[in-house]
XYZ file of C-alpha atoms in Angstrom:
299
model
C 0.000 0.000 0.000
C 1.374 3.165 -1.062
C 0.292 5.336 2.521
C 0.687 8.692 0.480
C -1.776 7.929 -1.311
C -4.672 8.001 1.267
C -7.914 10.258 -0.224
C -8.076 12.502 2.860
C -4.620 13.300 3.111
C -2.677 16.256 2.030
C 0.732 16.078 1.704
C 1.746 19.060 0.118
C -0.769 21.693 -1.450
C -0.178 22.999 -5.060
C -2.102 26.628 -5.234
C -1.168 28.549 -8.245
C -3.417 31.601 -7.972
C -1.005 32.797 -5.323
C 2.476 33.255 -4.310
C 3.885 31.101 -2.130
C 5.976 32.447 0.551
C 7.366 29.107 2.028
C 6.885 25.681 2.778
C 7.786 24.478 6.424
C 7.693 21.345 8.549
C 4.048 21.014 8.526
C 2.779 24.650 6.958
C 2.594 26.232 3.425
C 2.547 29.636 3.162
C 0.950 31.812 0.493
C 0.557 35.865 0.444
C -2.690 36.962 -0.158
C -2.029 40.617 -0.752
C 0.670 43.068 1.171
C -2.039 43.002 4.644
C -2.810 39.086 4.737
C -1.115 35.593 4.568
C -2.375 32.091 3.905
C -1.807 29.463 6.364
C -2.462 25.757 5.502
C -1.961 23.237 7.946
C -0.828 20.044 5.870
C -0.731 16.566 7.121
C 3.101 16.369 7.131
C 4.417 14.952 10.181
C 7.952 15.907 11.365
C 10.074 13.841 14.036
C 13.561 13.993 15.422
C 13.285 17.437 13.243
C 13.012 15.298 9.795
C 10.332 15.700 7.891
C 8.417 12.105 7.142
C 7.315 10.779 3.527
C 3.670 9.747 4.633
C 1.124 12.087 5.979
C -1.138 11.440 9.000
C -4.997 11.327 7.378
C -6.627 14.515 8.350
C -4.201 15.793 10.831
C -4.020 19.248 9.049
C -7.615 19.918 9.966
C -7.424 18.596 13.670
C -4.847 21.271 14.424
C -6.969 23.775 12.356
C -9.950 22.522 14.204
C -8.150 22.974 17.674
C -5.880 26.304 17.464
C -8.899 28.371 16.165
C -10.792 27.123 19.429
C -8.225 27.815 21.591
C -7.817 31.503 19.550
C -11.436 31.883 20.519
C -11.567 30.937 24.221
C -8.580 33.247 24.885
C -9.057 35.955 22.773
C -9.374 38.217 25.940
C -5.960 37.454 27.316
C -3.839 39.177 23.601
C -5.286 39.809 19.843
C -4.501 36.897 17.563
C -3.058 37.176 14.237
C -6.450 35.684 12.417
C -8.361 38.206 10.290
C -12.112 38.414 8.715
C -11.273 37.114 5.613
C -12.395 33.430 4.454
C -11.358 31.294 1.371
C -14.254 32.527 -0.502
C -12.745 36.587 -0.652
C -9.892 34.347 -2.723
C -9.071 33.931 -5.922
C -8.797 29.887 -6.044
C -10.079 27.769 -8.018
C -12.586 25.380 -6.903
C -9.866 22.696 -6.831
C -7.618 24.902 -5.180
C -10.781 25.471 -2.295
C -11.101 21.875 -2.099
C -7.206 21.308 -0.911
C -7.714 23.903 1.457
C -11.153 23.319 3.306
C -10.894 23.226 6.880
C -7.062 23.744 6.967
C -6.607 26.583 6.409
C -6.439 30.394 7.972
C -6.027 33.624 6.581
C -4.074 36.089 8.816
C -2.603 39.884 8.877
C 0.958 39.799 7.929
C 3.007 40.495 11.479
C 6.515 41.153 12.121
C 7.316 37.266 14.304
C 9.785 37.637 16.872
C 12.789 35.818 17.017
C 12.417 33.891 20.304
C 9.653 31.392 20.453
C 7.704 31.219 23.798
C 7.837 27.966 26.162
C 6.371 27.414 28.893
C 6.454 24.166 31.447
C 4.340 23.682 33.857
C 5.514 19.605 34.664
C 9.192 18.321 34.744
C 9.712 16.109 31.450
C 12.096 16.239 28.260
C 14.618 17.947 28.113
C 13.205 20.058 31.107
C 13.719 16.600 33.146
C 17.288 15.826 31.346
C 18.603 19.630 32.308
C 17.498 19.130 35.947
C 18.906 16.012 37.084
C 22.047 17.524 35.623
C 22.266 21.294 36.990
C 19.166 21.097 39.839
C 17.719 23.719 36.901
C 15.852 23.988 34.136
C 17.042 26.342 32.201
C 18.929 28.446 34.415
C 15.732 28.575 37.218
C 16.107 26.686 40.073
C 13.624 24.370 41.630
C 13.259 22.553 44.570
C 15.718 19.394 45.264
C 14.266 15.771 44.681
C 11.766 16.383 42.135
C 10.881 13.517 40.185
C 10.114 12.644 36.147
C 6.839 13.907 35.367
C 6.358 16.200 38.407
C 4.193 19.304 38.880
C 6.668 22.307 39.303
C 5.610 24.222 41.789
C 4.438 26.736 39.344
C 4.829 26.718 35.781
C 8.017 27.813 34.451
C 8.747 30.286 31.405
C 12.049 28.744 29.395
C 12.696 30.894 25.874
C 14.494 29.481 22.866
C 15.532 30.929 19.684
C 14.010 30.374 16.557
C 15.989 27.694 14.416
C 15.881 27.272 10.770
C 13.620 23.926 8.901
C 16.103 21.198 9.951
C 17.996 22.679 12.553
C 17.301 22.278 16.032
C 15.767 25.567 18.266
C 18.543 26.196 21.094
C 17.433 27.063 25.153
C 17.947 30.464 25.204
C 18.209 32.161 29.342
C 15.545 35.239 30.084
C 18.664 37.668 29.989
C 19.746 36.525 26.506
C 15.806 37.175 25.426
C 15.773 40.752 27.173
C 19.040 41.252 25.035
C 17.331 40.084 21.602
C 13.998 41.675 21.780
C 14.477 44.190 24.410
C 13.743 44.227 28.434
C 10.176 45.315 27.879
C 8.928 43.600 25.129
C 10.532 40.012 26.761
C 8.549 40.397 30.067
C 5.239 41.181 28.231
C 5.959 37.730 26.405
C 6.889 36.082 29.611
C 3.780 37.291 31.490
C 1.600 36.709 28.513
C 2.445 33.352 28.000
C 2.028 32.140 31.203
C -1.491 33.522 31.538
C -2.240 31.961 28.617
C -0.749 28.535 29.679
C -1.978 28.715 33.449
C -5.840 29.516 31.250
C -5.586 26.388 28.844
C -4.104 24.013 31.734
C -6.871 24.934 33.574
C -9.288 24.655 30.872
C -7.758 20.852 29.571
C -7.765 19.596 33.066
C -11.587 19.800 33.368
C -11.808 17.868 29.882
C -9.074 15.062 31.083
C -6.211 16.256 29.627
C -3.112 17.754 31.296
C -0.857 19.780 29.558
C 2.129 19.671 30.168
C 4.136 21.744 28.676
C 3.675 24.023 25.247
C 5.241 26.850 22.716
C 3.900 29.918 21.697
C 4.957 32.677 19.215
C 4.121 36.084 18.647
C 5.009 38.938 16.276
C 4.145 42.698 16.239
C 1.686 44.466 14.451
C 2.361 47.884 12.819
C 1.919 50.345 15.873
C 4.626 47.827 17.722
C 1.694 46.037 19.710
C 1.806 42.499 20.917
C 0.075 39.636 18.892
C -0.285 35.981 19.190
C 0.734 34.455 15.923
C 1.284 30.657 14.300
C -0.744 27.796 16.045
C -1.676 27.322 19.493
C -1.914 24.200 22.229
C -2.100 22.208 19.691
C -0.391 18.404 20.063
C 1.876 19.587 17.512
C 2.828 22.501 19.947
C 2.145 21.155 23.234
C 2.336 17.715 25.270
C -0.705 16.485 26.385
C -1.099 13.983 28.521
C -5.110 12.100 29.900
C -4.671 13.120 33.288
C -6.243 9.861 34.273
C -3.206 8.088 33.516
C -0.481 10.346 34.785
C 1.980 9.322 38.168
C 5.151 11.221 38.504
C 8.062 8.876 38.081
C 7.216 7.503 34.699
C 7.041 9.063 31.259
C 3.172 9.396 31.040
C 1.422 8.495 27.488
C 0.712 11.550 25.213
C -2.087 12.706 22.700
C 0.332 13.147 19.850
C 3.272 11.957 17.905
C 4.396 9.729 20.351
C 3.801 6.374 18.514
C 5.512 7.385 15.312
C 8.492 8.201 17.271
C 8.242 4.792 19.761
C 8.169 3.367 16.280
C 11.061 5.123 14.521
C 13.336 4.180 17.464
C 12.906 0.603 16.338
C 14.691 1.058 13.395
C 18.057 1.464 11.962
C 17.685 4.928 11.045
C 19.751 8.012 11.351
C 17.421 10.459 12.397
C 18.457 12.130 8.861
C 16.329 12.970 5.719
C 14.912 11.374 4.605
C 12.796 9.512 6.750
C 11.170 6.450 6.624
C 7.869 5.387 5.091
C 5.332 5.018 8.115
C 3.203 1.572 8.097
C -0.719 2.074 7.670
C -1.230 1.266 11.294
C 1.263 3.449 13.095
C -0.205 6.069 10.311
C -3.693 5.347 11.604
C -2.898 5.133 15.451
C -1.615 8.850 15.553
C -4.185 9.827 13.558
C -6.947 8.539 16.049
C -4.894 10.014 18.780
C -4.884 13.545 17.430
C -9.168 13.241 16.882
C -9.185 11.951 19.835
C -7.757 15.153 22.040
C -9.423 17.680 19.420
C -12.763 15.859 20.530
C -12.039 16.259 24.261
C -10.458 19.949 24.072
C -13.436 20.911 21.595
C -16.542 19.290 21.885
């Protein structure tokens, strides 16, 4: 069975009646006119940073689905970057429309910041692997004999730099933000961000799911001002985890990626592009694992 071929799946879009700007791990980007952008949400899957051959059924619309309610319910906390426009003030061809239902936003053209916007709020990943080295994660200290998977006592805002399809982003301290984007703009971000995450945890929990840690970005508009930009708690973004499985000490399950990477680690692969061809049923797993948090968060 050739996976790529699976009727619901879009691997990589093909819309000629505008620009495109740029294709990245999982998003193609087309300019709409100098105000507005078009975001589609593909069903590319990346992991270990590469890029995979065979797209996950759907998963372009799940994210859709779940950023644009999560841009809803916190709309109050910062402006988002979508704007009024829909696919029908396009010029696309019906074909072109059809690629694109469901997947796809159209949103003011913002100047991104350089930093992208993390925030923890349980000890796991590299979070974990930086602590049991240094007592730290990322420079902030935290209480002495925590364990995998804890609860910090309160979430924790950790900054990295932006890195380049392919490359890895790189931990980046507070200071080294302040210096990059400037003292006042950086604690806006910080204090933004973890509003939005202590909102969304909140939120998740009463549906099941905790999250446990996620990324957000933001750009600026013209006058300068603060806006939330790209996806949000999405599992492409964020680690969820059903909170009726979770007990520190152990690497809980997650609502996203997790089996295509449990399933790359089985084989003699480099972690280099290009990846590996993904059998039907690990395809169809993660699949059912990303409808099955959108349904949770959204319904």
């Amino acid at each position: 069975m050739n996976t790529n071929s699976h009727p619901s799946s879009v691997l990589e879009t093909h819309i000629t009646s505008l620009p495109l700007i740029a294709r990245g791990k999982v998003r193609d980007i087309y300019a709409v006119d100098d105000q507005h952008m078009l975001i589609v949400t593909t069903d590319r899957l990346s992991a270990f940073d590469v890029i995979m051959p065979t797209p996950i059924p759907q998963k372009g619309v799940i994210l859709t689905q779940v950023a644009n309610f999560w841009f809803g319910l916190l709309h109050d906390v910062i402006p988002n970057h979508l704007s009024n426009l829909t696919l029908d003030d396009l010029p696309l061809t019906a074909a072109e429309k059809a690629q694109l239902q469901g997947r796809s936003i159209i949103v003011k053209r913002l100047k991104p910041l350089p930093v992208e916007a993390i925030v923890r709020g349980y000890l796991i990943g590299s979070g974990w692997k930086d602590y049991q080295q240094t007592g730290a994660v990322c420079g902030i200290e935290l209480p002495a004999g925590l364990q995998m998977a804890d609860r910090l006592p309160k979430p924790i805002f950790t900054p990295s730099s932006k890195a380049d399809v392919g490359d890895h982003d790189i931990n980046i301290s507070f200071a080294d933000m302040q210096t990059r984007i400037g003292v006042e703009l950086a604690e806006q971000v910080r204090s933004v961000s973890l509003k939005l995450y202590r909102q969304a945890a909140e939120y998740a929990l009463k549906r099941g799911i905790i999250i446990a840690d996620t990324k957000f970005e933001f750009g600026l508009d013209a006058e300068g001002k603060l806006v939330l930009i790209d996806e949000i708690l999405t599992p492409d973004s964020s680690r969820f985890w059903p909170a009726d499985q979770y007990k520190p000490g152990i690497s809980p399950p997650s609502f996203d990626k997790q089996f295509v990477r449990d399933y790359l680690e089985t084989l003699d692969w480099g972690k280099v592009a290009p990846g590996p061809e993904l059998p039907a049923e690990i395809m169809e797993k993660t699949a059912a694992k990303y409808r099955e948090v959108a349904d949770l968060l959204t319904k």
